[in-house]
PDB file of C-alpha atoms in Angstrom:
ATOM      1  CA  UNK A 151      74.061 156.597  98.327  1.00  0.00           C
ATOM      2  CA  UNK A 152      71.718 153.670  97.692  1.00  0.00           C
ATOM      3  CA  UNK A 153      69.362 152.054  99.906  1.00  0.00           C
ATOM      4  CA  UNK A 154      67.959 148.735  99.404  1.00  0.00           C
ATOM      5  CA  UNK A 155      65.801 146.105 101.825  1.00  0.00           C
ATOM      6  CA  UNK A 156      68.444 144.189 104.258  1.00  0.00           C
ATOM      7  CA  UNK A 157      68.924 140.192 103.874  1.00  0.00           C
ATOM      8  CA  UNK A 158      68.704 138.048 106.946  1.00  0.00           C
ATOM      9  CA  UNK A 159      72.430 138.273 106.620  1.00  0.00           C
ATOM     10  CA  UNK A 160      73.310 141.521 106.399  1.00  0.00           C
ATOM     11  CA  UNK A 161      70.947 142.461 109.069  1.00  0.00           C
ATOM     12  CA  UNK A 162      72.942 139.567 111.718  1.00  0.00           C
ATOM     13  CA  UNK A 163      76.713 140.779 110.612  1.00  0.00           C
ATOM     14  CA  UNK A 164      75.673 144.474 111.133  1.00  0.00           C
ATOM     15  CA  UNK A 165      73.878 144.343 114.489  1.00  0.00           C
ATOM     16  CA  UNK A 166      77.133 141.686 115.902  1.00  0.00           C
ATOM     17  CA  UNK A 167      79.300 143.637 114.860  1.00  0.00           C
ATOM     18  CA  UNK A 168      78.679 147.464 113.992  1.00  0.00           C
ATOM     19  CA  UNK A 169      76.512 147.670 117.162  1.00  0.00           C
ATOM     20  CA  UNK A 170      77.016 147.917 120.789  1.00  0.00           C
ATOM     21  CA  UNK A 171      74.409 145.947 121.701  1.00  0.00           C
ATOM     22  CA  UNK A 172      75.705 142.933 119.765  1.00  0.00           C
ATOM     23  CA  UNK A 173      72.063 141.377 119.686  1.00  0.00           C
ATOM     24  CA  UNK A 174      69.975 140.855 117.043  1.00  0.00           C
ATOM     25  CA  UNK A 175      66.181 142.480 117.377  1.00  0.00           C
ATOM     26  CA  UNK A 176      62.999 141.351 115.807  1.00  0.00           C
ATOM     27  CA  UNK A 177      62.258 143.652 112.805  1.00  0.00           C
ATOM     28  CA  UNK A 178      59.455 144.749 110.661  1.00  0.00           C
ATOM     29  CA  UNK A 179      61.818 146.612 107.814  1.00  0.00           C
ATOM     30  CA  UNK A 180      65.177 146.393 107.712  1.00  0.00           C
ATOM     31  CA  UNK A 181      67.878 148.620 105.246  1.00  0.00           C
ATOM     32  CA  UNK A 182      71.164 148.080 103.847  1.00  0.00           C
ATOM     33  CA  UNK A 183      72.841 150.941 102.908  1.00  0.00           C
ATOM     34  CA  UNK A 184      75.804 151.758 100.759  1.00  0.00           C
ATOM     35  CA  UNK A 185      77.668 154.452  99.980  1.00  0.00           C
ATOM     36  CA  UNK A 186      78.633 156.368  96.593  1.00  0.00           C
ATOM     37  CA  UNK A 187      81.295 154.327  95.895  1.00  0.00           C
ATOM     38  CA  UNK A 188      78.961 150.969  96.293  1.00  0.00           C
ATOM     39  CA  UNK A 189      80.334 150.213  99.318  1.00  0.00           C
ATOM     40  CA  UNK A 190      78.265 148.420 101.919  1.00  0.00           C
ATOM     41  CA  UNK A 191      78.115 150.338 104.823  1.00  0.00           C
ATOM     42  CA  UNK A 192      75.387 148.551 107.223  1.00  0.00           C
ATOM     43  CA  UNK A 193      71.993 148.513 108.080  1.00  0.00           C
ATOM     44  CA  UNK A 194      69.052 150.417 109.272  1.00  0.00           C
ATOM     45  CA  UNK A 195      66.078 149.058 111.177  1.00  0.00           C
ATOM     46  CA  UNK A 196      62.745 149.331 112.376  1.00  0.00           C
ATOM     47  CA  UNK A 197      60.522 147.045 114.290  1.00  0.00           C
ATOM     48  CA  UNK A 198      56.466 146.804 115.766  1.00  0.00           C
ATOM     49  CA  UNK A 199      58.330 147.862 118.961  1.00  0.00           C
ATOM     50  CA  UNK A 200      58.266 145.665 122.235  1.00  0.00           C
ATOM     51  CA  UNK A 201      55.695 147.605 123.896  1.00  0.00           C
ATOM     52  CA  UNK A 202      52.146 146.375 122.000  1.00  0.00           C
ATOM     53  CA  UNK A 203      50.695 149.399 123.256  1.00  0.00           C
ATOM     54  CA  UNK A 204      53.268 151.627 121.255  1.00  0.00           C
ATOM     55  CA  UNK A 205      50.347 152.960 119.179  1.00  0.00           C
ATOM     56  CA  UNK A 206      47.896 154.100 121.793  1.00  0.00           C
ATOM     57  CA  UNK A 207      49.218 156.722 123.572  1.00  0.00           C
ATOM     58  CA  UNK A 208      49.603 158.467 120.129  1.00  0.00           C
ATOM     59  CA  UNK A 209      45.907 157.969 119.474  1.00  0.00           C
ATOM     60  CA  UNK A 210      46.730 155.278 116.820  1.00  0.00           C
ATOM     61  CA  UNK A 211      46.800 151.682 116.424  1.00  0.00           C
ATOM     62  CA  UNK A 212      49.072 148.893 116.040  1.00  0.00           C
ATOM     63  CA  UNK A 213      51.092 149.242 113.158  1.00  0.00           C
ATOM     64  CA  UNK A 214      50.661 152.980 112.859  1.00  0.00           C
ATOM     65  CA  UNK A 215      53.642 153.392 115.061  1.00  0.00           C
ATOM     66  CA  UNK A 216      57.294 151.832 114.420  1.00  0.00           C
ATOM     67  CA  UNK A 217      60.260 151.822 116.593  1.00  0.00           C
ATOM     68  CA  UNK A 218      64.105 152.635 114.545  1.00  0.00           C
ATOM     69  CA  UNK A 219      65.722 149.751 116.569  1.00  0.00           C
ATOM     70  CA  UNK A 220      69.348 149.737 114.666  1.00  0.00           C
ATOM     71  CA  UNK A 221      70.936 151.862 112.774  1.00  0.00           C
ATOM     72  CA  UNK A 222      74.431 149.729 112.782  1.00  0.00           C
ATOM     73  CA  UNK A 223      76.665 151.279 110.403  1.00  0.00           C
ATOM     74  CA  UNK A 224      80.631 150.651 110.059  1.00  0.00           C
ATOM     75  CA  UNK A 225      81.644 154.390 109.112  1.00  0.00           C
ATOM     76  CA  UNK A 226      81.564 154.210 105.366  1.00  0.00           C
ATOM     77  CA  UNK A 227      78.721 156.636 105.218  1.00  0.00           C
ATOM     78  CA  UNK A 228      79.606 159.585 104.574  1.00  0.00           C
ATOM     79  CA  UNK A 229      76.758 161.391 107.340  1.00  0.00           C
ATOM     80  CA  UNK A 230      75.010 159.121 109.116  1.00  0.00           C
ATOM     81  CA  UNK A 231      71.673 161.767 108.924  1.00  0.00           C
ATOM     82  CA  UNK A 232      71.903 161.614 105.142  1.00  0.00           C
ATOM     83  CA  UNK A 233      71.385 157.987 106.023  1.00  0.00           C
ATOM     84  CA  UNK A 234      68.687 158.162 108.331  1.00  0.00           C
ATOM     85  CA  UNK A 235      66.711 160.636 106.293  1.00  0.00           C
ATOM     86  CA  UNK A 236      67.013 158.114 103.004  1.00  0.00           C
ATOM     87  CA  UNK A 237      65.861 154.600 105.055  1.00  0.00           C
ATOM     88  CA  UNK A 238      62.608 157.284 106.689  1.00  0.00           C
ATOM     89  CA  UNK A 239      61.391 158.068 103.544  1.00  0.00           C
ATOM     90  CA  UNK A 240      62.180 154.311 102.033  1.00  0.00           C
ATOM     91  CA  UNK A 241      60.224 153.417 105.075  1.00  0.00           C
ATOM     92  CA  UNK A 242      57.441 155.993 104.055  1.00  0.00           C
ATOM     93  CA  UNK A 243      57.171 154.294 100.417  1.00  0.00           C
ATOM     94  CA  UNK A 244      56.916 150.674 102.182  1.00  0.00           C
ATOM     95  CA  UNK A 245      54.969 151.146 104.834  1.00  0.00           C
ATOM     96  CA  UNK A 246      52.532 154.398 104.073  1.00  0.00           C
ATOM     97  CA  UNK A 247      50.584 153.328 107.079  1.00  0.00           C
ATOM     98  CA  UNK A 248      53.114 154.587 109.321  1.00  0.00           C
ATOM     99  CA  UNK A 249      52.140 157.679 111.285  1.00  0.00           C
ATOM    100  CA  UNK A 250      55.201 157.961 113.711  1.00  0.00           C
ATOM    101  CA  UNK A 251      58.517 156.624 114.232  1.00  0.00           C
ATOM    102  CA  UNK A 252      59.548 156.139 117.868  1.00  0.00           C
ATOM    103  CA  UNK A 253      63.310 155.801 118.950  1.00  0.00           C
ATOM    104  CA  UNK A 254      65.464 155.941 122.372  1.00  0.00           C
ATOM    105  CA  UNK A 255      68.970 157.486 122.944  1.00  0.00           C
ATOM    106  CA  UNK A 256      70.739 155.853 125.764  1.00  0.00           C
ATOM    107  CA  UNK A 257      72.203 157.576 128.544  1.00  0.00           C
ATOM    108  CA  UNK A 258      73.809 154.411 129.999  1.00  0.00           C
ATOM    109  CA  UNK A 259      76.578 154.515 126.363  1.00  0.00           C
ATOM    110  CA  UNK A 260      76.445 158.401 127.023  1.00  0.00           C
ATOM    111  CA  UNK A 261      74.158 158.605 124.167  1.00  0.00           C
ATOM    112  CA  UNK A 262      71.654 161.968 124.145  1.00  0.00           C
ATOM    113  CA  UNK A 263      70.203 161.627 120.381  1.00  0.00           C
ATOM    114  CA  UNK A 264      72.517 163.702 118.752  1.00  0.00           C
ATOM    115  CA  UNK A 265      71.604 162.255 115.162  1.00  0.00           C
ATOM    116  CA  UNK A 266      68.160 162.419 115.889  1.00  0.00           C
ATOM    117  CA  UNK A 267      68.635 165.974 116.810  1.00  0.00           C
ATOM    118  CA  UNK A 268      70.093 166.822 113.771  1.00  0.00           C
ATOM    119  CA  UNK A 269      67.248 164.940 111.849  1.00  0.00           C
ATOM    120  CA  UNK A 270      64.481 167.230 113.472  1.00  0.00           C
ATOM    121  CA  UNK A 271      63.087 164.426 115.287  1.00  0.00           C
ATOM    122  CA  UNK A 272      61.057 165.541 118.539  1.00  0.00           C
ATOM    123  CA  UNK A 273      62.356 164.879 122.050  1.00  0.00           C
ATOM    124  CA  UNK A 274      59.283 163.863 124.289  1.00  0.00           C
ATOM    125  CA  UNK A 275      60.794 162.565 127.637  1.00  0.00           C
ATOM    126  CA  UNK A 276      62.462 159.996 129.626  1.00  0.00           C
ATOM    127  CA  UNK A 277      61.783 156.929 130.449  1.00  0.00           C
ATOM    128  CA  UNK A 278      63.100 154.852 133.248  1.00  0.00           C
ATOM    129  CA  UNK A 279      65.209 152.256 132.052  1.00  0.00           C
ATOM    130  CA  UNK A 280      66.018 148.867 133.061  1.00  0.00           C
ATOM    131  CA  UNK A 281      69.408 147.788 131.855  1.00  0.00           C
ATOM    132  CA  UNK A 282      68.397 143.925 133.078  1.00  0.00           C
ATOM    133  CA  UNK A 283      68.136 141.419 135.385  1.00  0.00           C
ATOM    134  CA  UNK A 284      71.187 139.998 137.544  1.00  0.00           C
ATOM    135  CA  UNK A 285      70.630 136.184 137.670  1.00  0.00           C
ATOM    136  CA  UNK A 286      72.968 133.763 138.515  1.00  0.00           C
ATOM    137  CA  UNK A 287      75.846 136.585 138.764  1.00  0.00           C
ATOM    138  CA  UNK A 288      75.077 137.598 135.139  1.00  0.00           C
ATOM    139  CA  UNK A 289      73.100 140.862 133.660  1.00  0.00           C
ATOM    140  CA  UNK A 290      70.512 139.403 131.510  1.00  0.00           C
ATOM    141  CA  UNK A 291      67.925 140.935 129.325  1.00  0.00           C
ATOM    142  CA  UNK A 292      64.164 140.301 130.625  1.00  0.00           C
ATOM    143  CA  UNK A 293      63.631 138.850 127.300  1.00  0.00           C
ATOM    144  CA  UNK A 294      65.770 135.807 127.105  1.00  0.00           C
ATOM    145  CA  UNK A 295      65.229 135.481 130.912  1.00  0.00           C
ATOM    146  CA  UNK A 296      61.303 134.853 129.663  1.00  0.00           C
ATOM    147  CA  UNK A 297      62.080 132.678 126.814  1.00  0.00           C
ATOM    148  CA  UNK A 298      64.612 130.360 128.677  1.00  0.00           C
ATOM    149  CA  UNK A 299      62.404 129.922 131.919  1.00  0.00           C
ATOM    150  CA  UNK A 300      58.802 131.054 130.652  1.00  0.00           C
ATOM    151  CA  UNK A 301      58.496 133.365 133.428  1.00  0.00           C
ATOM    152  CA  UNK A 302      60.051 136.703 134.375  1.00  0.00           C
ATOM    153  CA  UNK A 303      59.014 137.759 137.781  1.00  0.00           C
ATOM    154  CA  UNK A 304      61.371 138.485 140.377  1.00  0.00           C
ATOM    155  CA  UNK A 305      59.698 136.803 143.164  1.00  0.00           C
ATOM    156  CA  UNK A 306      59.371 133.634 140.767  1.00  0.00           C
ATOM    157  CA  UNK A 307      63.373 134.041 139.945  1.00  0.00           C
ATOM    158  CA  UNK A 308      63.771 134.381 143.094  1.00  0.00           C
ATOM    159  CA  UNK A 309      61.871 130.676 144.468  1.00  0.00           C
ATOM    160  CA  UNK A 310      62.624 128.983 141.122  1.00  0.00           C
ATOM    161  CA  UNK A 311      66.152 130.070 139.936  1.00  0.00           C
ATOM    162  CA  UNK A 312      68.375 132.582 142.063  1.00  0.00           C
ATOM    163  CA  UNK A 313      67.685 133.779 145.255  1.00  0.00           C
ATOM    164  CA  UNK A 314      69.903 136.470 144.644  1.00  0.00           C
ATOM    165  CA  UNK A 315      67.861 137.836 141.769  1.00  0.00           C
ATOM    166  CA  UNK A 316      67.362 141.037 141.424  1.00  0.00           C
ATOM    167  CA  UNK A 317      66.494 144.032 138.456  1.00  0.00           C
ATOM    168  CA  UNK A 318      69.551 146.355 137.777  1.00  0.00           C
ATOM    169  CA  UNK A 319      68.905 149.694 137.174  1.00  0.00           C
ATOM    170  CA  UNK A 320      70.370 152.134 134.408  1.00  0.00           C
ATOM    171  CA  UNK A 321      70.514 155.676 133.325  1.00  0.00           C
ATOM    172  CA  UNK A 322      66.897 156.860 131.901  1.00  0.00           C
ATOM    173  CA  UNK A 323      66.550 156.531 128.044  1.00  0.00           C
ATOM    174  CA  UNK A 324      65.643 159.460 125.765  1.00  0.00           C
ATOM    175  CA  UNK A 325      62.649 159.015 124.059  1.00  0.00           C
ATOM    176  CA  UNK A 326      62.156 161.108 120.369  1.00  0.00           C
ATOM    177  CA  UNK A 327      59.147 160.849 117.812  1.00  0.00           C
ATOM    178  CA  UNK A 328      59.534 161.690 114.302  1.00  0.00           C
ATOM    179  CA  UNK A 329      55.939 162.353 112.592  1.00  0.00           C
ATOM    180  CA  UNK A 330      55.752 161.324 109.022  1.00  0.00           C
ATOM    181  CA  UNK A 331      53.028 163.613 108.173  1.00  0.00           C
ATOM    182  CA  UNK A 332      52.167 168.069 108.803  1.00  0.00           C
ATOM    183  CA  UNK A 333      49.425 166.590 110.959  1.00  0.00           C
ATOM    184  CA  UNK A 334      50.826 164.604 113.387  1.00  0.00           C
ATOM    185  CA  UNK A 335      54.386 166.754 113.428  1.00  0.00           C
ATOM    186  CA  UNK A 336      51.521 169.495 114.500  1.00  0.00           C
ATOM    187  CA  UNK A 337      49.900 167.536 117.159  1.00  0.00           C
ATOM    188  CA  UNK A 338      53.500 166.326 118.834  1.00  0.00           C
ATOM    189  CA  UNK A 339      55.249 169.500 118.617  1.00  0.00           C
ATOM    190  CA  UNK A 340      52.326 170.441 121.742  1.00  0.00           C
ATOM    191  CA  UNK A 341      53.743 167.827 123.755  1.00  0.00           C
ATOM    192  CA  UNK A 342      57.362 168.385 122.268  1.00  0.00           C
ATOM    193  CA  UNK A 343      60.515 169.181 124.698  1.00  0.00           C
ATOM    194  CA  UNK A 344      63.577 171.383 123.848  1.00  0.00           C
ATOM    195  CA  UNK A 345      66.404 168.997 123.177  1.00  0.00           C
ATOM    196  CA  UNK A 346      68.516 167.760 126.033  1.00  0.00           C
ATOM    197  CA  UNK A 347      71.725 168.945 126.083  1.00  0.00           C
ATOM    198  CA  UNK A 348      75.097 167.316 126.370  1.00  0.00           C
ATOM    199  CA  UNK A 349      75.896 167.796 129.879  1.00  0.00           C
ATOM    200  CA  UNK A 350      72.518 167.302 131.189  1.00  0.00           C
ATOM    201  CA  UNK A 351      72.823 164.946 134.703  1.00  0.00           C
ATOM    202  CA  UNK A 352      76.734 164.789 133.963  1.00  0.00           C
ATOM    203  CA  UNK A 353      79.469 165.613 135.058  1.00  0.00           C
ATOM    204  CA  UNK A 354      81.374 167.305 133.392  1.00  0.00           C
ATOM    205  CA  UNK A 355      83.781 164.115 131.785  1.00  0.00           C
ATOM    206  CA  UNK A 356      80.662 162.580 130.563  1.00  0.00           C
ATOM    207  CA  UNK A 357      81.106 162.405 126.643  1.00  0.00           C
ATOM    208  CA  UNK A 358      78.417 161.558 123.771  1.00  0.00           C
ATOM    209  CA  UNK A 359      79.398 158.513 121.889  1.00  0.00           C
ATOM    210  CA  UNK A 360      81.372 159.702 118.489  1.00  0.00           C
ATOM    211  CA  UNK A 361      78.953 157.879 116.772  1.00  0.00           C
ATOM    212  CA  UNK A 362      75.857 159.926 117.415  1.00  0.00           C
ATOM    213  CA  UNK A 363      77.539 162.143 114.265  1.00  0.00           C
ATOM    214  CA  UNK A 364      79.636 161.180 112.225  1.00  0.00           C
ATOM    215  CA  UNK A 365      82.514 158.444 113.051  1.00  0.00           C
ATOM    216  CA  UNK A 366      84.396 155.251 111.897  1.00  0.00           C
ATOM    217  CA  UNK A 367      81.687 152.967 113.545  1.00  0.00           C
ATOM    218  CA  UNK A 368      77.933 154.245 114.124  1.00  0.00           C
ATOM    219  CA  UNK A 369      76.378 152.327 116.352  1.00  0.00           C
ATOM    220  CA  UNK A 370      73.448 154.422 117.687  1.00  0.00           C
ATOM    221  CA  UNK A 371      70.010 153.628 119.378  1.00  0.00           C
TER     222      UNK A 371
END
């Protein structure tokens, strides 16, 4: 397996395609990856996160912390942990600042963090999660709801836009850390939580997304 930093290209066919997001996020370092026969396989990405305060409830500051924001893969990998595990410690090489990675499975594609999991990340909690806002009949993302109108308050929406606006819910998002250093894997694993399971809030027809392991498309986070 070989890991080298993603082009601008890469990084826009992988996230359209191998992902089910289909968007493509800001990013601080982004991976391509390809397998032992040379064979691209995707890429793998982190970003600065959304949040600015990402850093501070960790004790650190900005740029300490990095979100994994894609890890977009089409199924030539051969495990997509092997993967994982190689872009973490490119990631450690190119950015020894880092103190902590910070990623979210999500419940809404019946994700639980199965690769992270099997990575030894750390699961911390849930947070509530909004899938987006329903203006104009459509689910939008906050985001491009901002950047289109410069404002992203419902009660603004609301006056301004769509009277009919309003925030749509979704399933809570997993939250896992993965400290790149003894020290800080020492300080999380006090606040550390055992590992949801698969079934957790489900019933019992709820299945994880194949490509939490390994499958012909990964598409995780």
């Amino acid at each position: 397996m070989r890991i080298e930093k993603a082009s601008g290209k890469a990084i826009r066919y992988a996230c359209l395609k191998y992902h089910y997001a289909q968007a493509v996020p800001q990013i601080r370092l982004g991976y391509s990856v390809f397998n032992e026969s040379n064979e691209w396989c995707g890429v793998v990405l982190f970003s600065n996160g959304a949040n600015p305060n990402l850093a501070t409830e960790y004790d650190l500051v900005q740029g300490q912390v990095v979100e994994l924001v894609r890890v977009a893969l089409n199924g030539k990998q051969k495990y997509t942990s092997q993967v994982l595990g190689a872009c973490i410690r490119e990631l450690k090489k190119d950015a020894p600042q880092v103190k902590i990675i910070v990623s979210y499975a999500d419940r809404n594609q019946d994700h639980i963090g199965t690769i992270y999991q099997a990575t030894n990340w750390l699961y911390m909690d849930e947070r509530s999660n909004e899938r987006g806002i329903m203006l104009k009949g459509k689910l939008t993302h906050r985001r491009s709801i901002s950047k289109k109108y410069g404002n992203s308050g419902i009660a603004w929406l609301k006056k301004h836009v769509d009277p009919n606006t309003h925030v749509v819910k979704g399933k809570p998002k997993i939250k896992y850390v993965f400290p790149m250093n003894k020290w800080e894997r020492r300080k999380l694993n006090k606040l550390a939580k055992p590992y949801p399971k698969k079934n957790i809030n489900f019933t019992a027809d709820n299945k994880i997304n194949s490509s939490d392991g390994k499958s012909k498309i990964s598409s995780v986070n």
